[in-house]
Amino acid sequence: MSEAMLVKVRKLLAKAEDPACTPEESAAFTAKATELIARYGVDRALLAARDPATDPVGDRVVEVVAPYARDKAGLLAAVAAPLRCRCVRRRHGSGFAMHLFGFASDLERVDLLFTSLLVQAAHGLAGAVVPVGEHPAAFRRSWLAGFAQVVGTRLVEAEAGAVADSGGPSVALVLADRSDRVQRRVAEAYPRLRTAAPRRLAGTGFGPGAAAGRSADLGGQRLSTTRTRQLPH
């Protein structure tokens, strides 16, 4: 992502985080930051349609470590899919090595958002009150599931809005072709890939986590993909 775009996003998020901001103003600043990130993805896709060398298909590995490694991996998948990236989860020690596939600009957007959201999730969990009698780990896993689901839905909506604002059907065709190319790259690397079984969670934190996801800032400073954030134990 260009430095100019990052500066705009950082300024909007700084305003959104200002204690003097009303909830309505904060939501407006956050929505604008999300819109800029989504628009950037569409702009890069259209540029690459004319000059493929500007945005090649690539891959990278993101290490997701304990605690709550599987839940962090779920958050990464929730961010990657709306941004037209695919991720393959591989066991790595006590955590996972998430193999991401996508166009360079989309991988960059995933990196930016996932790093920021990990920090926000850590802050949200630190302030979440575990109900009396409930196991903290069960509550926190369900909290993270709610957080990831709502974040994913918000990103889908932002991406759809950027497509609609940029030309509709013709842009959608370009993006569909990009998604197909990413899927082909995944199939080449993992010809026998299997879909993981659905997960069952017993905790009651889904609602509070979803509420945190609705107010999360969908943007932030770009950091290394190998850096991870600790969530409360």
PDB file of C-alpha atoms in Angstrom, residues 8-226:
ATOM      1  CA  LYS A   8      -4.731   8.866   5.161  1.00  0.00           C
ATOM      2  CA  VAL A   9      -5.813   5.667   6.915  1.00  0.00           C
ATOM      3  CA  ARG A  10      -3.707   6.398   9.995  1.00  0.00           C
ATOM      4  CA  LYS A  11      -5.116   9.909  10.312  1.00  0.00           C
ATOM      5  CA  LEU A  12      -8.685   8.654  10.059  1.00  0.00           C
ATOM      6  CA  LEU A  13      -8.095   5.980  12.680  1.00  0.00           C
ATOM      7  CA  ALA A  14      -6.376   8.458  15.001  1.00  0.00           C
ATOM      8  CA  LYS A  15      -9.502  10.628  14.821  1.00  0.00           C
ATOM      9  CA  ALA A  16     -11.729   7.608  15.401  1.00  0.00           C
ATOM     10  CA  GLU A  17      -9.751   6.701  18.533  1.00  0.00           C
ATOM     11  CA  ASP A  18      -9.868  10.239  19.979  1.00  0.00           C
ATOM     12  CA  PRO A  19     -11.767  10.171  23.318  1.00  0.00           C
ATOM     13  CA  ALA A  20     -13.366  13.494  22.391  1.00  0.00           C
ATOM     14  CA  CYS A  21     -15.092  11.852  19.418  1.00  0.00           C
ATOM     15  CA  THR A  22     -18.748  10.904  19.688  1.00  0.00           C
ATOM     16  CA  PRO A  23     -19.629   7.269  18.812  1.00  0.00           C
ATOM     17  CA  GLU A  24     -21.219   8.516  15.576  1.00  0.00           C
ATOM     18  CA  GLU A  25     -18.114  10.480  14.576  1.00  0.00           C
ATOM     19  CA  SER A  26     -15.847   7.562  15.470  1.00  0.00           C
ATOM     20  CA  ALA A  27     -17.927   5.179  13.366  1.00  0.00           C
ATOM     21  CA  ALA A  28     -17.813   7.599  10.432  1.00  0.00           C
ATOM     22  CA  PHE A  29     -14.010   7.904  10.566  1.00  0.00           C
ATOM     23  CA  THR A  30     -13.621   4.126  10.820  1.00  0.00           C
ATOM     24  CA  ALA A  31     -15.982   3.538   7.895  1.00  0.00           C
ATOM     25  CA  LYS A  32     -13.968   5.967   5.771  1.00  0.00           C
ATOM     26  CA  ALA A  33     -10.717   4.163   6.585  1.00  0.00           C
ATOM     27  CA  THR A  34     -12.290   0.844   5.600  1.00  0.00           C
ATOM     28  CA  GLU A  35     -13.595   2.390   2.391  1.00  0.00           C
ATOM     29  CA  LEU A  36     -10.112   3.624   1.449  1.00  0.00           C
ATOM     30  CA  ILE A  37      -8.601   0.169   1.996  1.00  0.00           C
ATOM     31  CA  ALA A  38     -11.309  -1.475  -0.110  1.00  0.00           C
ATOM     32  CA  ARG A  39     -11.007   1.127  -2.872  1.00  0.00           C
ATOM     33  CA  TYR A  40      -7.253   0.601  -2.943  1.00  0.00           C
ATOM     34  CA  GLY A  41      -7.807  -3.108  -3.615  1.00  0.00           C
ATOM     35  CA  VAL A  42     -10.104  -2.382  -6.567  1.00  0.00           C
ATOM     36  CA  ASP A  43      -7.758   0.259  -7.998  1.00  0.00           C
ATOM     37  CA  ARG A  44      -4.804  -2.127  -7.894  1.00  0.00           C
ATOM     38  CA  ALA A  45      -6.863  -4.869  -9.523  1.00  0.00           C
ATOM     39  CA  LEU A  46      -7.861  -2.602 -12.424  1.00  0.00           C
ATOM     40  CA  LEU A  47      -4.266  -1.443 -12.871  1.00  0.00           C
ATOM     41  CA  ALA A  48      -3.041  -5.037 -12.920  1.00  0.00           C
ATOM     42  CA  ALA A  49      -5.648  -5.941 -15.557  1.00  0.00           C
ATOM     43  CA  ARG A  50      -3.833  -3.518 -17.870  1.00  0.00           C
ATOM     44  CA  ASP A  51      -0.321  -4.336 -16.641  1.00  0.00           C
ATOM     45  CA  PRO A  52      -0.113  -7.709 -14.831  1.00  0.00           C
ATOM     46  CA  ALA A  53       3.484  -7.090 -13.740  1.00  0.00           C
ATOM     47  CA  THR A  54       2.309  -4.409 -11.299  1.00  0.00           C
ATOM     48  CA  ASP A  55       0.498  -6.908  -9.061  1.00  0.00           C
ATOM     49  CA  PRO A  56       1.623 -10.543  -9.374  1.00  0.00           C
ATOM     50  CA  VAL A  57       0.070 -13.551  -7.655  1.00  0.00           C
ATOM     51  CA  GLY A  58       2.160 -14.622  -4.698  1.00  0.00           C
ATOM     52  CA  ASP A  59       2.124 -16.326  -1.344  1.00  0.00           C
ATOM     53  CA  ARG A  60       3.478 -15.919   2.160  1.00  0.00           C
ATOM     54  CA  VAL A  61       3.462 -17.835   5.435  1.00  0.00           C
ATOM     55  CA  VAL A  62       2.147 -16.270   8.635  1.00  0.00           C
ATOM     56  CA  GLU A  63       2.990 -17.991  11.913  1.00  0.00           C
ATOM     57  CA  VAL A  64       0.105 -17.997  14.387  1.00  0.00           C
ATOM     58  CA  VAL A  65       1.200 -18.904  17.902  1.00  0.00           C
ATOM     59  CA  ALA A  66      -0.452 -19.904  21.182  1.00  0.00           C
ATOM     60  CA  PRO A  67      -2.477 -18.993  23.129  1.00  0.00           C
ATOM     61  CA  TYR A  68      -5.658 -19.409  21.103  1.00  0.00           C
ATOM     62  CA  ALA A  69      -3.738 -20.204  17.920  1.00  0.00           C
ATOM     63  CA  ARG A  70      -6.721 -21.830  16.225  1.00  0.00           C
ATOM     64  CA  ASP A  71      -8.879 -18.817  16.994  1.00  0.00           C
ATOM     65  CA  LYS A  72      -6.266 -16.412  15.635  1.00  0.00           C
ATOM     66  CA  ALA A  73      -6.092 -18.576  12.521  1.00  0.00           C
ATOM     67  CA  GLY A  74      -9.871 -18.242  12.206  1.00  0.00           C
ATOM     68  CA  LEU A  75      -9.576 -14.461  12.395  1.00  0.00           C
ATOM     69  CA  LEU A  76      -6.923 -14.486   9.684  1.00  0.00           C
ATOM     70  CA  ALA A  77      -9.179 -16.586   7.440  1.00  0.00           C
ATOM     71  CA  ALA A  78     -12.089 -14.200   8.110  1.00  0.00           C
ATOM     72  CA  VAL A  79      -9.932 -11.283   6.959  1.00  0.00           C
ATOM     73  CA  ALA A  80      -8.328 -13.056   3.994  1.00  0.00           C
ATOM     74  CA  ALA A  81     -11.435 -14.381   2.245  1.00  0.00           C
ATOM     75  CA  PRO A  82     -13.241 -11.038   1.638  1.00  0.00           C
ATOM     76  CA  LEU A  83      -9.958  -9.585   0.361  1.00  0.00           C
ATOM     77  CA  ARG A  84      -9.752 -12.340  -2.261  1.00  0.00           C
ATOM     78  CA  CYS A  85      -6.956 -14.311  -0.602  1.00  0.00           C
ATOM     79  CA  ARG A  86      -6.924 -17.973   0.327  1.00  0.00           C
ATOM     80  CA  CYS A  87      -5.193 -19.475   3.338  1.00  0.00           C
ATOM     81  CA  VAL A  88      -4.174 -23.037   4.123  1.00  0.00           C
ATOM     82  CA  ARG A  89      -3.758 -23.966   7.774  1.00  0.00           C
ATOM     83  CA  ARG A  90      -0.833 -26.224   8.659  1.00  0.00           C
ATOM     84  CA  ARG A  91       0.078 -27.417  12.137  1.00  0.00           C
ATOM     85  CA  HIS A  92       3.345 -25.882  13.329  1.00  0.00           C
ATOM     86  CA  GLY A  93       4.484 -26.690  16.866  1.00  0.00           C
ATOM     87  CA  SER A  94       1.878 -25.455  19.334  1.00  0.00           C
ATOM     88  CA  GLY A  95       0.388 -23.142  16.708  1.00  0.00           C
ATOM     89  CA  PHE A  96      -0.130 -22.984  12.973  1.00  0.00           C
ATOM     90  CA  ALA A  97       1.689 -21.884   9.851  1.00  0.00           C
ATOM     91  CA  MET A  98      -0.928 -20.155   7.713  1.00  0.00           C
ATOM     92  CA  HIS A  99       0.038 -20.317   4.039  1.00  0.00           C
ATOM     93  CA  LEU A 100      -1.610 -17.348   2.304  1.00  0.00           C
ATOM     94  CA  PHE A 101      -2.140 -17.043  -1.444  1.00  0.00           C
ATOM     95  CA  GLY A 102      -3.223 -13.909  -3.270  1.00  0.00           C
ATOM     96  CA  PHE A 103      -2.189 -10.961  -5.374  1.00  0.00           C
ATOM     97  CA  ALA A 104       0.558  -8.838  -3.826  1.00  0.00           C
ATOM     98  CA  SER A 105      -1.726  -5.873  -3.093  1.00  0.00           C
ATOM     99  CA  ASP A 106      -4.351  -8.090  -1.462  1.00  0.00           C
ATOM    100  CA  LEU A 107      -1.783  -9.916   0.665  1.00  0.00           C
ATOM    101  CA  GLU A 108      -0.585  -6.521   1.813  1.00  0.00           C
ATOM    102  CA  ARG A 109      -4.113  -5.510   2.813  1.00  0.00           C
ATOM    103  CA  VAL A 110      -4.577  -8.757   4.743  1.00  0.00           C
ATOM    104  CA  ASP A 111      -1.293  -8.160   6.556  1.00  0.00           C
ATOM    105  CA  LEU A 112      -2.319  -4.625   7.533  1.00  0.00           C
ATOM    106  CA  LEU A 113      -5.770  -5.565   8.793  1.00  0.00           C
ATOM    107  CA  PHE A 114      -4.903  -8.815  10.548  1.00  0.00           C
ATOM    108  CA  THR A 115      -2.049  -7.240  12.516  1.00  0.00           C
ATOM    109  CA  SER A 116      -4.294  -4.391  13.664  1.00  0.00           C
ATOM    110  CA  LEU A 117      -7.203  -6.675  14.526  1.00  0.00           C
ATOM    111  CA  LEU A 118      -5.020  -8.971  16.624  1.00  0.00           C
ATOM    112  CA  VAL A 119      -4.100  -5.995  18.794  1.00  0.00           C
ATOM    113  CA  GLN A 120      -7.720  -4.902  19.054  1.00  0.00           C
ATOM    114  CA  ALA A 121      -8.832  -8.425  19.934  1.00  0.00           C
ATOM    115  CA  ALA A 122      -6.217  -8.615  22.687  1.00  0.00           C
ATOM    116  CA  HIS A 123      -7.459  -5.335  24.143  1.00  0.00           C
ATOM    117  CA  GLY A 124     -11.080  -6.438  23.874  1.00  0.00           C
ATOM    118  CA  LEU A 125     -10.451  -9.759  25.581  1.00  0.00           C
ATOM    119  CA  ALA A 126      -8.484  -8.103  28.347  1.00  0.00           C
ATOM    120  CA  GLY A 127     -11.521  -5.996  29.183  1.00  0.00           C
ATOM    121  CA  ALA A 128     -14.135  -8.738  28.728  1.00  0.00           C
ATOM    122  CA  VAL A 129     -15.669 -10.095  31.932  1.00  0.00           C
ATOM    123  CA  VAL A 130     -15.884 -13.890  32.031  1.00  0.00           C
ATOM    124  CA  PRO A 131     -19.231 -14.964  33.552  1.00  0.00           C
ATOM    125  CA  VAL A 132     -19.040 -16.568  36.970  1.00  0.00           C
ATOM    126  CA  GLY A 133     -18.680 -20.324  36.704  1.00  0.00           C
ATOM    127  CA  GLU A 134     -17.614 -20.351  33.043  1.00  0.00           C
ATOM    128  CA  HIS A 135     -14.197 -21.560  31.964  1.00  0.00           C
ATOM    129  CA  PRO A 136     -12.186 -18.515  30.781  1.00  0.00           C
ATOM    130  CA  ALA A 137     -10.739 -20.332  27.756  1.00  0.00           C
ATOM    131  CA  ALA A 138     -14.176 -21.427  26.528  1.00  0.00           C
ATOM    132  CA  PHE A 139     -15.525 -17.886  26.892  1.00  0.00           C
ATOM    133  CA  ARG A 140     -12.546 -16.354  25.077  1.00  0.00           C
ATOM    134  CA  ARG A 141     -12.686 -18.813  22.177  1.00  0.00           C
ATOM    135  CA  SER A 142     -16.347 -18.043  21.569  1.00  0.00           C
ATOM    136  CA  TRP A 143     -15.594 -14.305  21.980  1.00  0.00           C
ATOM    137  CA  LEU A 144     -12.970 -14.533  19.250  1.00  0.00           C
ATOM    138  CA  ALA A 145     -15.369 -16.465  17.018  1.00  0.00           C
ATOM    139  CA  GLY A 146     -17.964 -13.705  17.320  1.00  0.00           C
ATOM    140  CA  PHE A 147     -15.330 -11.038  16.702  1.00  0.00           C
ATOM    141  CA  ALA A 148     -14.030 -12.798  13.569  1.00  0.00           C
ATOM    142  CA  GLN A 149     -17.470 -13.431  12.107  1.00  0.00           C
ATOM    143  CA  VAL A 150     -18.590  -9.812  12.349  1.00  0.00           C
ATOM    144  CA  VAL A 151     -15.259  -8.483  11.047  1.00  0.00           C
ATOM    145  CA  GLY A 152     -15.544 -10.791   8.041  1.00  0.00           C
ATOM    146  CA  THR A 153     -19.081  -9.596   7.305  1.00  0.00           C
ATOM    147  CA  ARG A 154     -18.017  -5.948   7.520  1.00  0.00           C
ATOM    148  CA  LEU A 155     -15.159  -6.549   5.101  1.00  0.00           C
ATOM    149  CA  VAL A 156     -17.476  -8.277   2.607  1.00  0.00           C
ATOM    150  CA  GLU A 157     -19.758  -5.242   2.702  1.00  0.00           C
ATOM    151  CA  ALA A 158     -16.861  -2.799   2.265  1.00  0.00           C
ATOM    152  CA  GLU A 159     -15.475  -4.719  -0.708  1.00  0.00           C
ATOM    153  CA  ALA A 160     -18.914  -4.904  -2.353  1.00  0.00           C
ATOM    154  CA  GLY A 161     -19.330  -1.155  -1.898  1.00  0.00           C
ATOM    155  CA  ALA A 162     -15.958  -0.452  -3.509  1.00  0.00           C
ATOM    156  CA  VAL A 163     -16.877  -2.620  -6.506  1.00  0.00           C
ATOM    157  CA  ALA A 164     -20.235  -0.884  -6.929  1.00  0.00           C
ATOM    158  CA  ASP A 165     -18.596   2.545  -6.784  1.00  0.00           C
ATOM    159  CA  SER A 166     -15.965   1.580  -9.356  1.00  0.00           C
ATOM    160  CA  GLY A 167     -18.071   0.332 -12.234  1.00  0.00           C
ATOM    161  CA  GLY A 168     -20.103  -2.674 -11.172  1.00  0.00           C
ATOM    162  CA  PRO A 169     -20.211  -5.717 -13.501  1.00  0.00           C
ATOM    163  CA  SER A 170     -17.018  -5.024 -15.461  1.00  0.00           C
ATOM    164  CA  VAL A 171     -15.004  -4.626 -12.272  1.00  0.00           C
ATOM    165  CA  ALA A 172     -16.642  -7.713 -10.781  1.00  0.00           C
ATOM    166  CA  LEU A 173     -15.431  -9.744 -13.782  1.00  0.00           C
ATOM    167  CA  VAL A 174     -11.851  -8.570 -13.248  1.00  0.00           C
ATOM    168  CA  LEU A 175     -12.025  -9.502  -9.570  1.00  0.00           C
ATOM    169  CA  ALA A 176     -13.610 -12.884 -10.327  1.00  0.00           C
ATOM    170  CA  ASP A 177     -10.731 -13.663 -12.694  1.00  0.00           C
ATOM    171  CA  ARG A 178      -8.261 -12.728  -9.965  1.00  0.00           C
ATOM    172  CA  SER A 179     -10.000 -15.026  -7.502  1.00  0.00           C
ATOM    173  CA  ASP A 180      -9.847 -17.873 -10.043  1.00  0.00           C
ATOM    174  CA  ARG A 181      -6.138 -17.346 -10.546  1.00  0.00           C
ATOM    175  CA  VAL A 182      -5.518 -17.437  -6.808  1.00  0.00           C
ATOM    176  CA  GLN A 183      -7.560 -20.626  -6.495  1.00  0.00           C
ATOM    177  CA  ARG A 184      -5.526 -22.244  -9.272  1.00  0.00           C
ATOM    178  CA  ARG A 185      -2.311 -21.358  -7.440  1.00  0.00           C
ATOM    179  CA  VAL A 186      -3.661 -22.981  -4.271  1.00  0.00           C
ATOM    180  CA  ALA A 187      -4.648 -26.122  -6.186  1.00  0.00           C
ATOM    181  CA  GLU A 188      -1.171 -26.350  -7.704  1.00  0.00           C
ATOM    182  CA  ALA A 189       0.467 -26.115  -4.285  1.00  0.00           C
ATOM    183  CA  TYR A 190      -2.062 -28.336  -2.462  1.00  0.00           C
ATOM    184  CA  PRO A 191      -3.705 -30.744  -4.939  1.00  0.00           C
ATOM    185  CA  ARG A 192      -5.204 -32.829  -2.112  1.00  0.00           C
ATOM    186  CA  LEU A 193      -6.421 -30.018   0.096  1.00  0.00           C
ATOM    187  CA  ARG A 194      -9.295 -30.850   2.453  1.00  0.00           C
ATOM    188  CA  THR A 195     -11.811 -28.580   4.157  1.00  0.00           C
ATOM    189  CA  ALA A 196     -11.612 -28.569   7.951  1.00  0.00           C
ATOM    190  CA  ALA A 197     -14.599 -29.868   9.890  1.00  0.00           C
ATOM    191  CA  PRO A 198     -16.885 -27.268  11.518  1.00  0.00           C
ATOM    192  CA  ARG A 199     -15.919 -26.331  15.044  1.00  0.00           C
ATOM    193  CA  ARG A 200     -18.219 -26.439  18.067  1.00  0.00           C
ATOM    194  CA  LEU A 201     -17.731 -23.870  20.807  1.00  0.00           C
ATOM    195  CA  ALA A 202     -19.353 -24.021  24.237  1.00  0.00           C
ATOM    196  CA  GLY A 203     -18.550 -20.567  25.612  1.00  0.00           C
ATOM    197  CA  THR A 204     -20.995 -17.662  25.904  1.00  0.00           C
ATOM    198  CA  GLY A 205     -18.630 -14.986  24.604  1.00  0.00           C
ATOM    199  CA  PHE A 206     -19.895 -14.925  21.013  1.00  0.00           C
ATOM    200  CA  GLY A 207     -22.236 -11.959  21.584  1.00  0.00           C
ATOM    201  CA  PRO A 208     -19.687  -9.726  23.325  1.00  0.00           C
ATOM    202  CA  GLY A 209     -17.083 -10.674  20.722  1.00  0.00           C
ATOM    203  CA  ALA A 210     -19.477  -9.816  17.906  1.00  0.00           C
ATOM    204  CA  ALA A 211     -20.161  -6.444  19.521  1.00  0.00           C
ATOM    205  CA  ALA A 212     -16.412  -5.776  19.641  1.00  0.00           C
ATOM    206  CA  GLY A 213     -16.143  -6.792  16.001  1.00  0.00           C
ATOM    207  CA  ARG A 214     -18.793  -4.267  15.036  1.00  0.00           C
ATOM    208  CA  SER A 215     -16.785  -1.441  16.611  1.00  0.00           C
ATOM    209  CA  ALA A 216     -13.325  -2.637  15.517  1.00  0.00           C
ATOM    210  CA  ASP A 217     -11.147  -0.337  13.435  1.00  0.00           C
ATOM    211  CA  LEU A 218     -10.647  -2.117  10.108  1.00  0.00           C
ATOM    212  CA  GLY A 219      -7.222  -0.670   9.423  1.00  0.00           C
ATOM    213  CA  GLY A 220      -3.930   0.110  11.094  1.00  0.00           C
ATOM    214  CA  GLN A 221      -0.204   0.368  10.605  1.00  0.00           C
ATOM    215  CA  ARG A 222       1.440  -2.235   8.413  1.00  0.00           C
ATOM    216  CA  LEU A 223       3.728  -4.540  10.374  1.00  0.00           C
ATOM    217  CA  SER A 224       5.713  -7.666   9.590  1.00  0.00           C
ATOM    218  CA  THR A 225       3.649 -10.749   8.804  1.00  0.00           C
ATOM    219  CA  THR A 226       5.762 -12.804  11.183  1.00  0.00           C
TER     220      THR A 226
END
